[in-house]
Coordinates of C-alpha atoms (C1' of nucleotides) in Angstrom, one line a residue:
Chain Z
M1 CA 52.2 39.9 116.2
G2 CA 53.9 39.9 112.9
R3 CA 53.2 40.0 109.3
K4 CA 51.4 36.7 109.5
K5 CA 49.6 34.9 112.2
L6 CA 51.7 32.2 113.7
E7 CA 50.2 29.0 114.9
I8 CA 51.4 27.8 118.2
K9 CA 53.2 24.6 117.3
R10 CA 56.8 23.7 116.9
I11 CA 58.4 25.8 114.1
E12 CA 59.9 23.3 111.7
N13 CA 62.4 25.6 110.0
K14 CA 65.4 25.5 112.1
S15 CA 66.6 29.0 111.5
S16 CA 63.3 30.6 112.0
R17 CA 62.9 28.7 115.1
Q18 CA 66.2 30.0 116.4
V19 CA 65.3 33.6 115.5
T20 CA 61.9 33.3 117.1
F21 CA 63.5 31.8 120.1
S22 CA 65.8 34.8 120.5
K23 CA 63.1 37.3 120.1
R24 CA 60.5 35.7 122.3
R25 CA 62.9 34.7 124.9
N26 CA 64.0 38.3 125.3
G27 CA 60.4 39.4 125.3
L28 CA 59.5 36.9 127.9
I29 CA 62.3 38.0 130.2
E30 CA 61.3 41.6 129.8
K31 CA 57.7 40.8 130.6
A32 CA 58.8 38.9 133.6
R33 CA 60.8 41.9 134.8
Q34 CA 57.9 44.2 134.2
L35 CA 55.5 42.1 136.2
S36 CA 57.8 41.9 139.1
V37 CA 58.3 45.7 139.1
L38 CA 54.7 46.7 138.4
C39 CA 53.1 44.4 140.8
D40 CA 55.7 43.9 143.4
A41 CA 55.9 40.2 142.8
S42 CA 58.7 37.7 142.9
V43 CA 59.4 36.1 139.6
A44 CA 61.8 33.4 138.6
L45 CA 62.1 32.3 135.0
L46 CA 64.3 29.7 133.5
V47 CA 64.6 29.0 129.8
V48 CA 66.7 26.2 128.3
S49 CA 67.0 26.2 124.5
A50 CA 66.9 23.0 122.6
S51 CA 70.6 23.3 122.2
G52 CA 71.0 23.4 126.0
K53 CA 71.8 27.1 126.7
L54 CA 70.4 28.4 129.9
Y55 CA 68.8 31.8 130.2
S56 CA 67.2 33.1 133.3
F57 CA 65.6 35.9 135.1
S58 CA 64.9 36.3 138.7
S59 CA 63.5 39.3 140.5
G60 CA 65.1 40.2 143.8
D61 CA 67.6 37.8 145.1
N62 CA 67.1 34.2 144.3
L63 CA 64.8 31.3 144.1
V64 CA 65.4 30.2 147.6
K65 CA 64.1 33.5 148.8
I66 CA 61.2 33.4 146.5
L67 CA 60.2 30.0 147.8
D68 CA 60.9 31.1 151.3
R69 CA 58.4 33.9 150.8
Y70 CA 55.9 31.5 149.4
G71 CA 56.6 29.1 152.3
K72 CA 55.8 31.8 154.9
Q73 CA 52.3 32.0 153.4
H74 CA 51.7 28.3 153.4
A75 CA 53.5 27.2 156.5
D76 CA 51.2 24.4 157.2
D77 CA 51.1 22.9 153.8
L78 CA 54.8 23.3 153.3
K79 CA 55.6 21.9 156.7
A80 CA 54.8 18.4 155.8
L81 CA 56.6 18.7 152.5
D82 CA 59.5 20.3 154.1
H83 CA 59.8 17.8 156.8
Q84 CA 59.9 15.0 154.3
S85 CA 62.1 16.9 152.0
K86 CA 64.5 17.7 154.7
A87 CA 64.6 14.3 156.0
L88 CA 65.2 12.9 152.6
N89 CA 67.6 15.5 151.5
Y90 CA 69.8 15.5 154.5
G91 CA 69.4 12.1 155.9
S92 CA 72.4 10.2 155.1
H93 CA 72.6 8.1 158.2
Y94 CA 71.9 4.5 157.8
E95 CA 69.3 4.7 160.6
L96 CA 67.4 7.2 158.6
L97 CA 67.6 5.3 155.4
E98 CA 66.3 2.2 157.2
L99 CA 63.5 4.1 158.9
V100 CA 62.5 5.9 155.7
D101 CA 62.6 2.5 154.0
S102 CA 60.3 0.9 156.5
K103 CA 58.0 3.8 156.2
L104 CA 57.8 4.2 152.5
V105 CA 58.4 0.9 150.8
G106 CA 55.2 -0.1 149.1
S107 CA 53.3 2.6 150.8
N108 CA 51.3 5.5 149.5
V109 CA 52.4 8.9 150.4
K110 CA 49.0 9.7 151.8
N111 CA 49.6 7.1 154.4
V112 CA 53.1 7.9 155.3
S113 CA 53.4 9.2 158.8
I114 CA 54.6 12.7 158.8
D115 CA 55.2 12.4 162.5
A116 CA 57.8 9.7 162.0
L117 CA 59.7 11.9 159.6
V118 CA 59.4 14.9 161.9
Q119 CA 61.2 12.9 164.5
L120 CA 63.9 12.1 162.1
E121 CA 64.1 15.7 161.2
E122 CA 64.7 16.7 164.8
H123 CA 67.7 14.4 165.0
L124 CA 69.1 16.1 162.0
E125 CA 68.1 19.6 162.8
T126 CA 71.4 20.8 164.1
A127 CA 73.5 19.3 161.4
L128 CA 71.0 20.5 158.9
S129 CA 71.1 24.2 159.8
V130 CA 74.9 24.2 159.6
T131 CA 74.9 22.5 156.3
R132 CA 72.3 24.8 155.0
A133 CA 74.0 27.9 156.0
K134 CA 77.1 26.7 154.2
K135 CA 75.3 25.8 151.2
T136 CA 73.5 29.1 151.0
E137 CA 76.8 30.9 151.5
L138 CA 78.4 28.9 148.8
M139 CA 75.5 29.4 146.4
L140 CA 75.6 33.1 146.8
K141 CA 79.2 33.3 146.2
L142 CA 78.9 31.2 143.1
V143 CA 76.1 33.4 141.8
E144 CA 78.3 36.4 142.3
N145 CA 81.0 34.6 140.5
L146 CA 78.8 33.9 137.5
K147 CA 77.5 37.4 137.3
E148 CA 81.0 38.7 137.2
K149 CA 81.8 36.4 134.4
M150 CA 78.7 37.4 132.5
E151 CA 79.4 41.0 132.8
N152 CA 82.9 40.5 131.6
N153 CA 82.0 38.2 128.8
H154 CA 78.9 39.8 127.4
H155 CA 78.9 43.5 128.0
V156 CA 75.5 43.5 129.5
G157 CA 73.6 46.7 128.5
A158 CA 73.7 49.3 131.2
E159 CA 70.0 50.3 131.0
A160 CA 68.5 47.4 132.8
E161 CA 69.7 45.5 135.8
M162 CA 68.0 42.3 134.8
E163 CA 69.5 39.2 136.3
M164 CA 69.5 37.4 133.1
S165 CA 72.1 35.1 131.9
P166 CA 73.1 34.6 128.3
A167 CA 75.0 31.8 129.9
G168 CA 76.2 30.6 126.5
Q169 CA 79.7 29.4 126.6
I170 CA 80.6 30.3 130.1
S171 CA 82.6 27.3 131.1
D172 CA 83.0 27.3 134.8
N173 CA 80.4 27.3 137.5
L174 CA 76.7 27.8 136.7
P175 CA 75.4 29.1 140.0
V176 CA 72.0 29.8 138.8
T177 CA 71.3 26.1 138.7
L178 CA 72.6 25.4 142.1
P179 CA 69.6 26.4 144.1
L180 CA 67.7 24.0 142.0
L181 CA 69.9 21.1 142.0
N182 CA 68.8 18.1 143.9
Chain S
M1 CA 49.4 48.2 125.6
G2 CA 46.3 49.9 126.9
R3 CA 44.6 53.2 126.7
K4 CA 47.5 54.8 128.3
K5 CA 51.2 54.3 128.4
L6 CA 52.2 52.7 131.6
E7 CA 55.5 53.4 133.2
I8 CA 57.3 50.4 134.5
K9 CA 57.3 51.1 138.2
R10 CA 55.4 49.8 141.1
I11 CA 51.7 50.5 140.7
E12 CA 50.6 52.4 143.8
N13 CA 46.9 51.8 143.6
K14 CA 46.3 48.5 145.2
S15 CA 43.4 47.4 143.1
S16 CA 44.9 48.4 139.8
R17 CA 48.0 46.6 140.9
Q18 CA 46.0 43.5 141.6
V19 CA 44.1 43.7 138.3
T20 CA 47.3 44.2 136.4
F21 CA 48.9 41.4 138.2
S22 CA 46.2 39.0 137.1
K23 CA 46.3 40.0 133.5
R24 CA 50.0 40.1 133.1
R25 CA 50.6 37.0 135.1
N26 CA 48.3 35.1 132.7
G27 CA 49.9 36.7 129.7
L28 CA 53.3 35.8 130.9
I29 CA 52.4 32.2 131.5
E30 CA 50.8 32.0 128.1
K31 CA 53.9 33.5 126.5
A32 CA 56.1 31.0 128.4
R33 CA 53.9 28.2 127.1
Q34 CA 54.2 29.5 123.5
L35 CA 57.9 29.8 123.7
S36 CA 58.3 26.3 124.8
V37 CA 56.0 24.9 122.1
L38 CA 57.2 27.1 119.2
C39 CA 60.9 26.7 119.9
D40 CA 61.1 23.3 121.6
A41 CA 62.6 24.8 124.7
S42 CA 62.3 24.0 128.3
V43 CA 60.7 26.7 130.3
A44 CA 60.0 27.1 134.0
L45 CA 58.3 30.1 135.4
L46 CA 57.5 30.9 139.0
V47 CA 55.5 33.9 140.1
V48 CA 54.7 34.7 143.7
S49 CA 52.3 37.5 144.3
A50 CA 52.9 40.1 147.0
S51 CA 50.3 38.3 149.0
G52 CA 52.2 35.1 148.7
K53 CA 50.3 33.1 146.2
L54 CA 52.3 30.9 143.9
Y55 CA 51.6 30.5 140.2
S56 CA 53.8 28.5 138.0
F57 CA 54.3 27.1 134.6
S58 CA 56.7 24.5 133.5
S59 CA 57.0 22.9 130.1
G60 CA 57.4 19.2 130.1
D61 CA 58.0 17.6 133.3
N62 CA 59.8 19.5 136.0
L63 CA 62.8 21.6 136.7
V64 CA 64.9 18.7 137.6
K65 CA 64.5 17.4 134.1
I66 CA 65.0 20.8 132.7
L67 CA 68.3 21.1 134.5
D68 CA 69.2 17.6 133.7
R69 CA 68.8 18.5 130.1
Y70 CA 70.9 21.6 130.6
G71 CA 73.4 19.5 132.6
K72 CA 74.0 17.2 129.7
Q73 CA 75.2 20.0 127.7
H74 CA 77.4 21.3 130.4
A75 CA 78.6 18.1 132.1
D76 CA 81.9 19.5 133.1
D77 CA 80.6 22.7 134.5
L78 CA 77.9 21.0 136.3
K79 CA 80.1 18.4 137.7
A80 CA 81.9 20.7 140.1
L81 CA 78.7 22.2 141.2
D82 CA 77.0 18.9 141.6
H83 CA 79.8 17.6 143.7
Q84 CA 79.5 20.5 146.0
S85 CA 75.8 20.4 146.0
K86 CA 75.7 16.7 146.8
A87 CA 78.2 17.0 149.5
L88 CA 76.4 19.9 151.1
N89 CA 72.9 18.6 150.5
Y90 CA 73.4 15.1 151.8
G91 CA 76.2 15.5 154.2
S92 CA 74.8 15.2 157.7
H93 CA 77.6 13.3 159.3
Y94 CA 79.6 15.3 161.7
E95 CA 82.8 14.3 159.9
L96 CA 81.4 15.8 156.8
L97 CA 80.4 18.9 158.5
E98 CA 83.8 19.3 160.0
L99 CA 85.5 18.7 156.8
V100 CA 83.3 21.1 154.9
D101 CA 83.9 23.6 157.6
S102 CA 87.6 23.3 157.4
K103 CA 87.4 23.8 153.7
L104 CA 84.9 26.6 153.5
V105 CA 85.2 28.8 156.5
G106 CA 86.5 32.1 155.5
S107 CA 87.5 31.0 152.1
N108 CA 86.5 32.3 148.8
V109 CA 84.5 30.0 146.7
K110 CA 87.0 30.2 143.9
N111 CA 89.5 28.7 146.2
V112 CA 87.5 25.9 147.5
S113 CA 88.9 22.6 146.6
I114 CA 86.5 20.6 144.5
D115 CA 88.6 17.6 144.9
A116 CA 88.1 17.6 148.7
L117 CA 84.4 17.7 148.1
V118 CA 84.6 15.0 145.6
Q119 CA 86.1 12.7 148.2
L120 CA 83.3 13.5 150.6
E121 CA 80.9 12.8 147.9
E122 CA 82.2 9.3 147.3
H123 CA 81.7 8.5 150.9
L124 CA 78.1 9.4 150.6
E125 CA 77.5 8.0 147.2
T126 CA 75.7 4.9 148.2
A127 CA 73.5 6.5 150.8
L128 CA 72.8 9.3 148.4
S129 CA 71.6 7.2 145.5
V130 CA 69.1 5.4 147.8
T131 CA 68.0 8.7 149.4
R132 CA 67.6 10.3 146.0
A133 CA 65.4 7.6 144.6
K134 CA 63.3 7.7 147.7
K135 CA 63.0 11.4 147.5
T136 CA 62.0 11.5 143.9
E137 CA 59.4 8.9 144.5
L138 CA 58.1 10.8 147.4
M139 CA 58.0 14.1 145.6
L140 CA 56.1 12.7 142.7
K141 CA 53.5 11.3 145.0
L142 CA 53.3 14.5 146.9
V143 CA 52.8 16.3 143.8
E144 CA 49.9 14.1 142.9
N145 CA 48.5 14.7 146.3
L146 CA 48.7 18.4 146.0
K147 CA 47.2 18.4 142.6
E148 CA 44.2 16.6 144.0
K149 CA 43.9 19.1 146.8
M150 CA 44.1 21.9 144.4
E151 CA 41.5 20.4 142.2
N152 CA 39.2 20.0 145.2
N153 CA 40.3 23.4 146.4
H154 CA 36.8 24.6 146.9
H155 CA 35.5 22.1 149.3
V156 CA 38.4 21.8 151.6
G157 CA 37.2 20.3 154.7
A158 CA 38.6 19.7 158.2
E159 CA 42.0 19.2 156.9
A160 CA 44.6 21.9 156.7
E161 CA 42.9 24.7 154.8
M162 CA 45.2 25.5 152.0
E163 CA 45.0 28.4 149.8
M164 CA 46.8 27.1 146.8
S165 CA 47.3 29.1 143.7
P166 CA 44.2 29.6 141.7
A167 CA 45.4 26.7 139.7
G168 CA 43.2 27.4 136.7
Q169 CA 45.1 26.7 133.5
I170 CA 48.3 25.8 135.2
S171 CA 47.2 23.3 137.6
D172 CA 49.3 20.6 136.2
N173 CA 52.4 22.4 136.8
L174 CA 52.6 22.5 140.5
P175 CA 55.4 20.0 140.6
V176 CA 57.8 22.7 139.6
T177 CA 57.8 23.9 143.1
L178 CA 58.9 20.7 144.7
P179 CA 62.2 20.2 143.2
L180 CA 63.0 23.7 144.4
L181 CA 62.4 23.2 148.0
N182 CA 65.4 23.6 150.2
Chain P
dT1 C1' 74.0 35.0 114.8
dG2 C1' 72.7 40.2 115.5
dA3 C1' 70.6 44.7 114.5
dT4 C1' 67.0 47.3 111.9
dC5 C1' 62.8 48.1 109.6
dT6 C1' 57.6 47.8 108.9
dA7 C1' 53.2 45.8 108.8
dT8 C1' 50.3 43.4 111.7
dG9 C1' 48.8 40.6 115.3
dT10 C1' 48.4 40.7 120.4
dA11 C1' 48.3 42.1 125.0
dT12 C1' 46.4 45.0 128.1
dA13 C1' 44.9 49.8 130.7
dA14 C1' 40.6 51.6 131.5
dG15 C1' 36.0 51.4 131.8
dT16 C1' 31.5 49.0 132.3
dC17 C1' 28.5 45.4 134.2
Chain B
dT1 C1' 37.0 39.7 142.2
dG2 C1' 35.9 38.0 137.1
dA3 C1' 34.0 38.7 132.3
dC4 C1' 33.5 41.8 128.4
dT5 C1' 34.6 45.9 125.4
dT6 C1' 37.4 49.3 123.2
dA7 C1' 41.3 51.9 122.1
dT8 C1' 46.1 51.8 122.2
dA9 C1' 50.6 50.5 123.0
dC10 C1' 53.7 46.7 122.2
dA11 C1' 55.7 42.6 120.5
dT12 C1' 57.2 40.3 116.8
dA13 C1' 57.2 37.6 111.8
dG14 C1' 59.4 38.2 107.8
dA15 C1' 62.7 40.5 105.1
dT16 C1' 67.2 42.8 104.5
dC17 C1' 71.9 44.0 105.6

DNA sequence: TGATCTATGTATAAGTC
DNA sequence: TGACTTATACATAGATC
């Protein structure tokens, strides 16, 4: 797609690499946007340059929703994962740690009893839902916060409402990453 | 890029939409791959079709690493978020919930005291590190497990019938979904 | 870095099987 | 659904400012 055919391998020249990065990154984000619009799909894209700058696009609202949507279609599969994930994410009680420990140490995941974790989950369910709601609320606010900053700092073009983030030197919160943090 | 110019708006015809989705989705994933290789960047891409199938690509390892990498460049920014995230993710104690509550209810994120959350975090630090290690270990194993299932996708037996993404060329990137689970 | 400008290489809309 | 084919529309490498 240029004067010459380009092999797909790391571009050694630093400045060409940077230029290509800018061009292709923008192209990729635009393609992602088009796909989501044309085909009514949810798309989330994260790009981190070698220098550590984060750029992203996400159709609709946020990754949490995208994965929720996915989850609804794969309830059974996700259930096991989710149970374990929840238990491990939110279980800070010593009892939980001990139980998890007894279940997992030296064992293969395939043999871990999901049921045991389901029980743990129930104990944490209430606290979990509250915590989750708070977290979601916080994340959404942080995202809004970032968007404001982006708009103020970068004069985002008015033609497209892409949720992309030339997150460059923004120096406060970086909400986009929150839903992904573990 | 075809016989006719296509407007970027939802394709109404269902089968064209499906065909376009397949083509563009593959194209997008390929572009993402190229970008990561050419420019030595970390890229994570998630696509969920309208019917709920998940397709993904991620350069290197997983999003956690991608964001870690990002995080190293923005330690200060991430610190605040991380504190909050940790506190909210792992805080299941009632005391924590109450404290979080008193700090967040009705408040604007900008005014939330990070310091308060930092204190909470310290209380959970020990349990957290253990939990995290367990979780990571578990996730990695689960990923392997899912990959196997995906690879054996066509002869799924009595066990939970799962309609995973037509893993095709991206089968080794499923893990990207796990770190995102909430 | 960031636009702009071409010449070219690619992606892909339609159509066919 | 794919797998091809073909004609076009797009993306972008390289160069310049």
